Amino acid sequence: MNSVNPSIFELSRKDRVGYSLPKSDVPERKLPESLLRQEAARLPEVSELQLMRHYTRLSHDNFGIENGFYPLGSCTMKYNPKINEVTARLDGFANIHPFQPLEHVQGALQLMYELQEDLKVITGMDAISLQPAAGAHGEWTGLMMVRAFHEKNGDTKRTKVFVPDSAHGTNPASAYIAGFDVVSIPTTDEGFVDVEDLRQKVGDDTAALMLTNPNTLGLFEKDIVEIAEIIHDAGGLLYYDGANLNAIMAKTSPGFMGFDIVHLNIHKTFSTPHGGGGPGAGPVGVKEHIQPYLPIPRVEKTDSGYTLNDHYPDSIGRVKGYYGNFGVLVRAYTYIRTMGPVGLRKVSESAVLHANYLAKRLSSAYVLPYDQICKHEFVLSGKIQKKQGVRTLDIAKRLLDYDFYAPTVYFPLIVEEAMMIEPTETESKETLDEFVTAMLKIAEEVVENPELVLEAPHQKSVRRLDEVKAARQIKVNYFQS
Amino acid sequence: MTEEDFRYLPDTSKDVSEMLAEIGVEKIDDLFSDIPKEILMTEELALPDPLSEGEVLRHMKKMAAQNTTSQDMPIFLGAGTYDHEIPSAVDAVISRSEFLTAYTPYQPEASQGELQAIFEFQTMISELTGMDATNSSLYDGPASLGEAVALAQVQTRKKKVLLSNGVHPHARQVVKTAAPGRGSEIVEIPLKVDQTDLERLKEAIDTDTAAVVIQYPNFLGTIEDLRAVKALLADTKIKFIVMANPLALALLETPGQLGADIVVGDTQPFGIPMSYGGPHCGYFSVNKTDIRKVPGRIVGETVDQDGKRGFVLTLQSREQHIRREKATSYMSSNQALNALASAVAMASFGKEGTRQMAQLNLDKAGYLANQLVSKGFKLFNEGVFFNEFIIELPLSADEANQVLLEAGIIGGYSLAKDYDLPNHLLLCVTEKRTKAELDQFVEVLGGVLA
């Protein structure tokens, strides 16, 4: 087949191997014939060099943060320091088993305990669990705690969870799967939660409001103190989606704002690599009144050392095998120790400075629907370009030709032809300027040579891919005919 | 260290003043004037001061050195996390920054490498499970099981789940934690010695049942009789969910061949370090007919404008960013990097090597069990086991582990808590354990019989 990269199955030749296993030094044991598989799994047969060439070739056909700027709004694609990778791979962290006796793993438990303490300080919460495996997992864990809290209080009619219409799609999904009815709260023309609408909707059936602040338009919810009052007065809980924490670290905190429960995307804020989609980690933090419901086991410090405690009768239970994505936690811990309090503050300040700078410069060619101070990200609308016959998706594809990744597109859903841009603090001014140049050039191309944009990308190994065909004629397995 | 000296932050004071001027504000604080004063932080965070790279490394090494690792002592713990050989190629590949530092491949034209690697991972797992289709991964084995249960409930429109006690205790707990939100009724099916009690399972099956969950080999190491379970489900619409160790599947008849509807598990045995239990990598396999219901991300093959083969994330209309509160799963990320690690490991071992590796596990576990039995210990397992088995002891498992530890051996998993078997030790033997280590183990543990 006409293809950029051969499949590893096409490279395979019978009797080649890429790894030598130890020779057996014990007698062979035979399984009963009835238990054996009839046909061997068709795994590839390649030498180690062939394997390395295959994956190196694939890596050349892939864009990561070290290839270039990744202005992916709401995803916080900052640089991942190399030291984090060194520490996560230390023998003492990589090669320990989750069921070893506690006295064997005091270093690991100390790290987790200290990370919990750090996250308490950063979020303004009273207790932390590191167990959830990702941001959305943290959301769901948080909502299960909301549920447990109200049930414990005999408040079982609280079935509604409010979610702004600008929210990440995981918010309504995790609320629904935690068993709640999801009620959408509209956004005002200025880009904030419609406080009056919220006030109308709350009542004795209010379980919680889920909010990210700054919100997905990149704006700080200026009425947050009032919003917290409305929810609390109604007997509900306030849930903080930590996806956008990078903008406010050391400037304010969910605790200051009145939130009861928070999750963090520590792979975003604390610089652990995203790995093409994971692993991440999504610790949850809570105020004192929610702490009985945290997942078990909890990492605690006692007079005789660090321990895992599962004696919490009101806990929602275990949300993940073992104790969390420990390897990711090591990276986040390393980053926090590296930056210290001043460094984390400067992270927020630079991230916000960069976003406002980009927003200002790009507003000359694209519509900036919410033209005010933003936090670490902002949303542009490509509606002028749409009138000129080019969609936001085309602009995104054209950016790839300029060796940038594309912004998040068509999100949030409430902005027409949305492009959501987040520069992060680790980009230099030169890179930001180059990006501006490319974006302004594309705006010109839209007018002068729209075909160039509509047909993009031109410089990648493949041209525009047929996503409809992929969904209709599903082929998700090489051997599937 | 001065305040300006942060190695990941490139702004010079000149950059800062130029950007502030362009924005039209005087100082950085003006960019935070939208935060109400009453909630502005006035003091620095109460965290330790920043450390230089050398200082961080020394600090971390010191903490890591407090842990005893499988490099320090031979380890006989399994119970869902395994000490296997990891080819050097694995770290070489996943350390390539184009893989390591990539995001979810939203723009497929810039992410073909990632997408193709995951497509190949999906294929390899489908080959091992004997199923048609596999997703790009989920958080871990327990999370995958939770999603399998949810899928079965959606498909059958029923809520009751029959969960074998041979399933990993953590996986059972995760399923139970999710139950209140999903309205599930979880019924645990007891074991008959070391295997799911088929009589009790048969009695529990009724018209409200959505799914039956069996682990293969089960938590006690025994290879369950999937054929017999499937026979109980004949003429019903109950979904048969199998949670399987993918390494064992290199040898054992596939769950797909034996009639499973959903196969899940964790690919940690292939190329992923134990890392104190995470991150690992959940897999999720189904038959063709169910592919549109699968949670998480899926990579599909397609063509570009010129007809060239290419790959995309497909069936995205199922996902949260489109379906929002109508989505059937909240999971939006996957474990792509660990899936890649597993793919590289499987490709390194290859078709024959993977089977040989499974055989080595089978042989070595058998050898240790035989030696212990000949020493006078009793083997608890009545069924055939793969690389884990249970030894009955004349003392508590904790005491036995202490004896082993004093001889420099990390012992087994105590079954006192989860199975009320206080004097029983679940032992795992992988290809890494040498005959000398096994013989030493027998000698040390044999001492408790004296």
Coordinates of N, CA, C and O in Angstrom, one line a residue, chain B residues 279-412:
Chain B
P279 N 2.5 4.7 36.8 CA 1.4 4.4 35.9 C 1.6 3.1 35.2 O 2.7 2.8 34.8
H280 N 0.5 2.4 35.0 CA 0.5 1.2 34.2 C -0.3 1.4 33.0 O -0.4 2.6 32.6
C281 N -1.0 0.4 32.4 CA -1.7 0.7 31.2 C -2.8 -0.3 31.0 O -2.6 -1.5 30.7
G282 N -4.0 0.2 31.1 CA -5.2 -0.7 30.9 C -5.5 -0.9 29.4 O -5.3 0.0 28.6
Y283 N -5.8 -2.2 29.1 CA -6.3 -2.4 27.7 C -7.7 -2.8 27.7 O -8.3 -3.3 28.7
F284 N -8.4 -2.7 26.5 CA -9.8 -3.0 26.4 C -10.1 -3.5 25.1 O -10.0 -2.8 24.1
S285 N -10.5 -4.8 25.0 CA -10.8 -5.4 23.7 C -12.2 -5.9 23.5 O -12.8 -6.4 24.5
V286 N -12.7 -5.8 22.3 CA -14.1 -6.3 22.1 C -14.2 -6.9 20.7 O -13.2 -6.9 19.9
N287 N -15.4 -7.5 20.4 CA -15.6 -7.9 19.1 C -16.1 -6.8 18.2 O -16.5 -5.7 18.7
K288 N -15.9 -7.0 16.9 CA -16.2 -6.0 15.9 C -17.5 -5.2 16.1 O -17.6 -4.0 16.0
T289 N -18.5 -6.0 16.5 CA -19.9 -5.5 16.6 C -20.0 -4.4 17.7 O -20.9 -3.6 17.6
D290 N -19.1 -4.4 18.6 CA -19.2 -3.5 19.8 C -18.3 -2.3 19.7 O -18.2 -1.5 20.6
I291 N -17.5 -2.2 18.6 CA -16.5 -1.2 18.6 C -17.0 0.2 18.8 O -16.3 1.1 19.4
R292 N -18.2 0.5 18.4 CA -18.7 1.9 18.5 C -19.1 2.2 20.0 O -19.5 3.3 20.3
K293 N -19.1 1.2 20.8 CA -19.4 1.4 22.2 C -18.2 1.5 23.2 O -18.4 1.7 24.4
V294 N -17.1 1.3 22.6 CA -15.9 1.2 23.5 C -15.5 2.6 24.1 O -15.6 3.6 23.4
P295 N -15.1 2.6 25.4 CA -14.7 3.9 26.0 C -13.3 4.3 25.5 O -12.6 3.4 25.0
G296 N -13.0 5.5 25.7 CA -11.6 6.0 25.4 C -11.3 6.2 24.0 O -12.2 6.2 23.1
R297 N -10.1 6.4 23.7 CA -9.7 6.8 22.3 C -9.4 5.5 21.5 O -8.9 4.5 22.0
I298 N -9.7 5.6 20.2 CA -9.4 4.5 19.3 C -8.7 5.1 18.0 O -9.2 6.1 17.5
V299 N -7.6 4.5 17.6 CA -7.0 4.9 16.3 C -7.5 4.0 15.2 O -7.5 2.8 15.3
G300 N -7.9 4.7 14.1 CA -8.3 4.0 12.9 C -7.5 4.3 11.7 O -6.9 5.4 11.6
E301 N -7.4 3.4 10.8 CA -6.7 3.6 9.5 C -7.6 4.3 8.5 O -8.8 4.0 8.5
T302 N -7.0 5.2 7.7 CA -7.8 5.8 6.6 C -6.8 6.2 5.5 O -5.7 5.6 5.5
V303 N -7.2 7.1 4.6 CA -6.3 7.5 3.6 C -6.3 9.1 3.6 O -7.3 9.7 4.0
D304 N -5.3 9.6 3.0 CA -5.3 11.1 2.8 C -5.8 11.4 1.5 O -6.3 10.6 0.7
Q305 N -5.8 12.7 1.1 CA -6.4 13.2 -0.1 C -5.8 12.5 -1.3 O -6.4 12.4 -2.4
D306 N -4.5 12.1 -1.2 CA -3.8 11.4 -2.3 C -4.0 9.9 -2.3 O -3.4 9.2 -3.1
G307 N -4.8 9.4 -1.3 CA -4.9 8.0 -1.2 C -3.9 7.2 -0.5 O -3.8 6.0 -0.4
K308 N -3.0 8.0 0.2 CA -1.9 7.4 1.0 C -2.5 7.0 2.3 O -3.3 7.6 2.9
R309 N -2.0 5.8 2.8 CA -2.4 5.3 4.1 C -2.1 6.3 5.3 O -1.0 6.9 5.3
G310 N -3.0 6.5 6.2 CA -2.7 7.4 7.3 C -3.7 7.0 8.5 O -4.5 6.1 8.3
F311 N -3.4 7.6 9.6 CA -4.2 7.2 10.8 C -4.8 8.4 11.5 O -4.2 9.5 11.5
V312 N -5.9 8.2 12.1 CA -6.6 9.2 12.8 C -7.3 8.7 14.1 O -7.5 7.5 14.2
L313 N -7.5 9.6 15.1 CA -8.4 9.2 16.2 C -9.8 9.1 15.6 O -10.3 10.0 14.9
T314 N -10.5 8.0 15.8 CA -11.8 7.8 15.2 C -12.9 7.6 16.2 O -12.6 7.3 17.4
L315 N -14.1 7.6 15.7 CA -15.3 7.4 16.5 C -15.4 8.4 17.6 O -15.8 8.1 18.7
Q316 N -14.9 9.6 17.4 CA -14.8 10.6 18.4 C -16.1 11.2 18.9 O -16.2 11.8 19.9
S317 N -17.2 10.9 18.0 CA -18.5 11.4 18.4 C -19.0 10.8 19.7 O -19.9 11.2 20.3
R318 N -18.3 9.7 20.2 CA -18.7 9.1 21.4 C -18.2 9.8 22.6 O -18.6 9.6 23.7
E319 N -17.2 10.7 22.3 CA -16.5 11.2 23.5 C -17.1 12.5 24.1 O -18.0 13.1 23.6
Q320 N -16.5 12.8 25.3 CA -17.1 13.8 26.2 C -17.2 15.2 25.5 O -18.2 15.9 25.8
H321 N -16.2 15.5 24.7 CA -16.2 16.9 24.2 C -17.4 17.1 23.2 O -17.7 18.2 23.0
I322 N -17.9 16.0 22.7 CA -19.1 16.1 21.8 C -20.4 15.7 22.6 O -21.4 16.4 22.6
R323 N -20.3 14.6 23.3 CA -21.5 14.0 23.9 C -21.8 14.7 25.2 O -23.0 14.6 25.7
R324 N -20.8 15.3 25.9 CA -21.0 15.9 27.2 C -21.8 15.0 28.1 O -21.3 13.9 28.3
E325 N -22.9 15.4 28.7 CA -23.5 14.6 29.7 C -24.2 13.4 29.2 O -24.7 12.5 29.9
K326 N -24.1 13.2 27.8 CA -24.7 11.9 27.3 C -23.6 10.9 27.0 O -23.8 9.8 26.5
A327 N -22.3 11.3 27.3 CA -21.2 10.4 27.1 C -21.3 9.2 28.0 O -21.9 9.3 29.1
T328 N -20.8 8.0 27.6 CA -21.0 6.8 28.4 C -19.7 6.6 29.3 O -19.7 5.7 30.1
S329 N -18.7 7.4 29.1 CA -17.5 7.3 29.9 C -17.0 8.7 30.1 O -17.1 9.6 29.2
Y330 N -16.4 9.0 31.3 CA -15.8 10.3 31.5 C -14.3 10.3 31.1 O -13.7 11.3 31.1
M331 N -13.8 9.1 30.8 CA -12.3 9.1 30.5 C -12.0 9.7 29.2 O -12.5 9.4 28.2
S332 N -11.1 10.7 29.3 CA -10.7 11.4 28.1 C -9.3 11.2 27.7 O -8.9 11.2 26.6
S333 N -8.4 10.9 28.7 CA -7.0 10.6 28.3 C -6.8 9.1 28.2 O -7.7 8.4 28.4
N334 N -5.6 8.8 27.8 CA -5.3 7.3 27.8 C -3.8 7.2 28.4 O -3.4 8.1 29.1
Q335 N -3.2 6.1 28.2 CA -1.9 5.9 28.7 C -0.9 5.7 27.5 O -0.2 4.7 27.4
A336 N -1.0 6.6 26.5 CA -0.4 6.3 25.2 C 1.1 6.0 25.3 O 1.6 5.1 24.7
L337 N 1.8 6.7 26.2 CA 3.2 6.4 26.3 C 3.5 5.0 26.9 O 4.4 4.3 26.4
N338 N 2.7 4.6 27.8 CA 2.9 3.2 28.3 C 2.4 2.2 27.3 O 3.0 1.1 27.3
A339 N 1.4 2.5 26.6 CA 1.0 1.6 25.5 C 2.1 1.4 24.5 O 2.4 0.3 24.0
L340 N 2.8 2.6 24.2 CA 3.9 2.5 23.3 C 5.0 1.6 23.9 O 5.6 0.8 23.2
A341 N 5.3 1.8 25.2 CA 6.3 1.0 25.9 C 5.9 -0.5 25.7 O 6.8 -1.4 25.4
S342 N 4.7 -0.8 25.9 CA 4.3 -2.2 25.8 C 4.4 -2.7 24.4 O 4.8 -3.9 24.1
A343 N 4.1 -1.9 23.4 CA 4.2 -2.3 22.0 C 5.6 -2.6 21.7 O 6.0 -3.6 21.0
V344 N 6.5 -1.7 22.1 CA 8.0 -1.9 21.8 C 8.4 -3.2 22.5 O 9.2 -4.0 21.9
A345 N 8.0 -3.5 23.7 CA 8.4 -4.7 24.4 C 7.9 -5.9 23.6 O 8.6 -6.9 23.4
M346 N 6.6 -5.9 23.2 CA 6.0 -7.0 22.5 C 6.7 -7.3 21.2 O 7.0 -8.4 20.8
A347 N 7.0 -6.2 20.5 CA 7.7 -6.3 19.2 C 9.2 -6.8 19.4 O 9.7 -7.5 18.6
S348 N 9.8 -6.4 20.5 CA 11.1 -6.9 20.8 C 11.2 -8.4 21.1 O 11.9 -9.1 20.5
F349 N 10.3 -8.8 21.9 CA 10.2 -10.2 22.2 C 9.8 -11.0 21.0 O 10.3 -12.0 20.6
G350 N 8.8 -10.4 20.3 CA 8.4 -11.0 19.0 C 7.4 -12.2 19.2 O 7.1 -12.6 20.4
K351 N 7.0 -12.8 18.1 CA 6.0 -13.8 18.1 C 6.5 -15.0 19.0 O 5.8 -15.5 19.9
E352 N 7.7 -15.5 18.7 CA 8.3 -16.6 19.5 C 8.7 -16.2 20.9 O 8.5 -17.0 21.8
G353 N 9.4 -15.1 21.0 CA 9.9 -14.7 22.2 C 8.8 -14.5 23.3 O 9.0 -14.8 24.5
T354 N 7.7 -13.9 22.9 CA 6.7 -13.7 23.9 C 6.1 -15.0 24.4 O 5.9 -15.2 25.6
R355 N 6.0 -16.0 23.5 CA 5.6 -17.3 23.9 C 6.6 -17.9 24.8 O 6.3 -18.5 25.9
Q356 N 7.9 -17.8 24.4 CA 9.0 -18.3 25.3 C 9.0 -17.7 26.7 O 9.3 -18.3 27.7
M357 N 8.8 -16.4 26.7 CA 8.8 -15.7 28.0 C 7.7 -16.2 28.9 O 7.9 -16.5 30.1
A358 N 6.5 -16.4 28.3 CA 5.4 -17.0 29.1 C 5.8 -18.4 29.5 O 5.5 -18.8 30.7
Q359 N 6.4 -19.2 28.7 CA 6.8 -20.5 29.0 C 7.8 -20.5 30.2 O 7.7 -21.3 31.1
L360 N 8.8 -19.6 30.1 CA 9.7 -19.5 31.2 C 9.1 -19.2 32.6 O 9.4 -19.7 33.6
N361 N 8.1 -18.3 32.5 CA 7.3 -18.0 33.7 C 6.6 -19.3 34.2 O 6.6 -19.6 35.4
L362 N 6.0 -20.0 33.3 CA 5.3 -21.2 33.6 C 6.3 -22.3 34.3 O 6.0 -22.8 35.3
D363 N 7.4 -22.4 33.6 CA 8.4 -23.4 34.1 C 8.9 -23.1 35.5 O 9.0 -23.9 36.3
K364 N 9.3 -21.8 35.6 CA 10.0 -21.4 36.9 C 9.0 -21.4 38.0 O 9.4 -21.8 39.1
A365 N 7.8 -21.0 37.8 CA 6.8 -21.0 38.9 C 6.6 -22.5 39.3 O 6.5 -22.8 40.4
G366 N 6.5 -23.4 38.3 CA 6.3 -24.8 38.5 C 7.4 -25.4 39.3 O 7.2 -26.2 40.2
Y367 N 8.7 -25.0 38.9 CA 9.8 -25.5 39.6 C 9.8 -25.1 41.1 O 10.0 -26.0 42.0
L368 N 9.5 -23.9 41.4 CA 9.5 -23.4 42.8 C 8.4 -24.2 43.5 O 8.6 -24.6 44.7
A369 N 7.2 -24.3 42.9 CA 6.1 -25.0 43.6 C 6.5 -26.4 43.9 O 6.3 -26.9 45.0
N370 N 7.1 -27.1 42.9 CA 7.5 -28.5 43.1 C 8.5 -28.6 44.2 O 8.4 -29.5 45.1
Q371 N 9.5 -27.7 44.2 CA 10.6 -27.8 45.3 C 10.0 -27.6 46.7 O 10.3 -28.2 47.6
L372 N 9.0 -26.6 46.8 CA 8.4 -26.3 48.1 C 7.6 -27.5 48.5 O 7.6 -27.9 49.7
V373 N 6.9 -28.1 47.6 CA 6.0 -29.3 47.9 C 6.9 -30.4 48.4 O 6.7 -31.1 49.4
S374 N 8.0 -30.6 47.7 CA 8.9 -31.8 48.1 C 9.6 -31.5 49.4 O 10.0 -32.4 50.1
K375 N 9.7 -30.2 49.8 CA 10.2 -29.9 51.1 C 9.2 -30.1 52.2 O 9.5 -30.1 53.4
G376 N 7.9 -30.3 51.8 CA 6.9 -30.6 52.8 C 5.8 -29.5 52.9 O 4.9 -29.6 53.7
F377 N 5.9 -28.4 52.1 CA 4.8 -27.4 52.1 C 3.6 -28.0 51.3 O 3.8 -28.8 50.4
K378 N 2.5 -27.4 51.6 CA 1.3 -27.8 50.8 C 1.0 -26.7 49.8 O 0.9 -25.5 50.1
L379 N 0.7 -27.1 48.6 CA 0.3 -26.2 47.5 C -1.2 -26.1 47.7 O -2.0 -27.0 47.7
F380 N -1.7 -24.8 47.7 CA -3.1 -24.5 47.9 C -3.9 -24.7 46.6 O -5.0 -25.2 46.6
N381 N -3.3 -24.3 45.5 CA -4.0 -24.4 44.2 C -4.3 -25.8 43.8 O -3.5 -26.7 43.9
E382 N -5.6 -26.1 43.4 CA -6.0 -27.4 42.9 C -5.9 -27.4 41.4 O -5.7 -28.3 40.7
G383 N -6.2 -26.2 40.8 CA -6.2 -26.1 39.4 C -4.8 -25.8 38.8 O -3.9 -25.6 39.6
V384 N -4.7 -25.7 37.5 CA -3.4 -25.4 36.9 C -3.1 -23.9 37.1 O -4.0 -23.1 36.9
F385 N -1.8 -23.6 37.5 CA -1.5 -22.2 37.6 C -0.5 -21.8 36.6 O 0.2 -22.6 36.0
F386 N -0.4 -20.5 36.4 CA 0.6 -20.0 35.4 C 1.9 -19.5 36.1 O 2.7 -20.4 36.3
N387 N 2.0 -18.3 36.5 CA 3.3 -17.9 37.1 C 3.1 -17.5 38.6 O 4.0 -16.9 39.2
E388 N 1.9 -17.8 39.1 CA 1.6 -17.5 40.5 C 0.9 -18.6 41.2 O 0.1 -19.3 40.5
F389 N 1.2 -18.9 42.4 CA 0.6 -20.0 43.1 C 0.6 -19.7 44.6 O 1.3 -18.7 45.1
I390 N -0.1 -20.5 45.4 CA -0.2 -20.2 46.8 C 0.3 -21.4 47.6 O 0.1 -22.5 47.4
I391 N 1.2 -21.0 48.6 CA 1.7 -22.0 49.5 C 1.1 -21.8 50.9 O 1.0 -20.7 51.4
E392 N 0.7 -23.0 51.5 CA 0.2 -22.9 52.9 C 1.3 -23.1 53.8 O 2.2 -23.9 53.6
L393 N 1.3 -22.3 54.9 CA 2.4 -22.3 55.8 C 2.0 -22.7 57.2 O 0.8 -22.5 57.6
P394 N 2.9 -23.1 58.0 CA 2.6 -23.4 59.4 C 2.7 -22.2 60.3 O 2.6 -22.3 61.5
L395 N 2.8 -21.0 59.7 CA 2.9 -19.8 60.4 C 2.3 -18.7 59.6 O 1.8 -19.0 58.4
S396 N 2.1 -17.5 60.1 CA 1.4 -16.5 59.3 C 2.3 -16.0 58.1 O 3.5 -16.1 58.2
A397 N 1.6 -15.5 57.1 CA 2.3 -15.0 55.9 C 3.3 -13.9 56.3 O 4.4 -13.8 55.8
D398 N 2.9 -13.0 57.2 CA 3.7 -11.9 57.6 C 5.0 -12.5 58.3 O 6.1 -11.9 58.0
E399 N 4.8 -13.5 59.1 CA 6.0 -14.0 59.8 C 7.0 -14.7 58.7 O 8.2 -14.5 58.8
A400 N 6.4 -15.4 57.8 CA 7.2 -16.0 56.7 C 7.9 -15.0 55.9 O 9.1 -15.1 55.6
N401 N 7.2 -13.9 55.6 CA 7.9 -12.8 54.8 C 9.0 -12.2 55.6 O 10.1 -11.8 55.0
Q402 N 8.9 -12.1 56.9 CA 9.9 -11.6 57.7 C 11.2 -12.5 57.7 O 12.3 -12.0 57.6
V403 N 11.0 -13.8 57.8 CA 12.1 -14.8 57.7 C 12.8 -14.6 56.3 O 14.0 -14.5 56.2
L404 N 12.0 -14.5 55.3 CA 12.6 -14.3 53.9 C 13.4 -13.0 53.8 O 14.5 -13.0 53.3
L405 N 12.8 -12.0 54.4 CA 13.4 -10.6 54.3 C 14.8 -10.7 55.0 O 15.7 -10.1 54.5
E406 N 14.9 -11.3 56.1 CA 16.1 -11.4 56.8 C 17.2 -12.1 56.0 O 18.4 -11.9 56.2
A407 N 16.7 -12.9 55.1 CA 17.7 -13.6 54.2 C 17.9 -12.8 52.9 O 18.5 -13.3 51.9
G408 N 17.3 -11.6 52.8 CA 17.5 -10.8 51.6 C 16.6 -11.2 50.5 O 16.9 -11.0 49.3
I409 N 15.4 -11.6 50.8 CA 14.4 -12.0 49.8 C 13.1 -11.2 50.0 O 12.6 -11.2 51.2
I410 N 12.5 -10.6 49.0 CA 11.2 -10.0 49.1 C 10.2 -11.1 48.8 O 10.2 -11.7 47.7
G411 N 9.4 -11.5 49.9 CA 8.6 -12.7 49.8 C 7.3 -12.5 49.0 O 7.3 -11.8 47.9
G412 N 6.2 -13.0 49.4 CA 5.0 -13.0 48.6 C 3.9 -12.1 49.2 O 4.1 -11.3 50.1

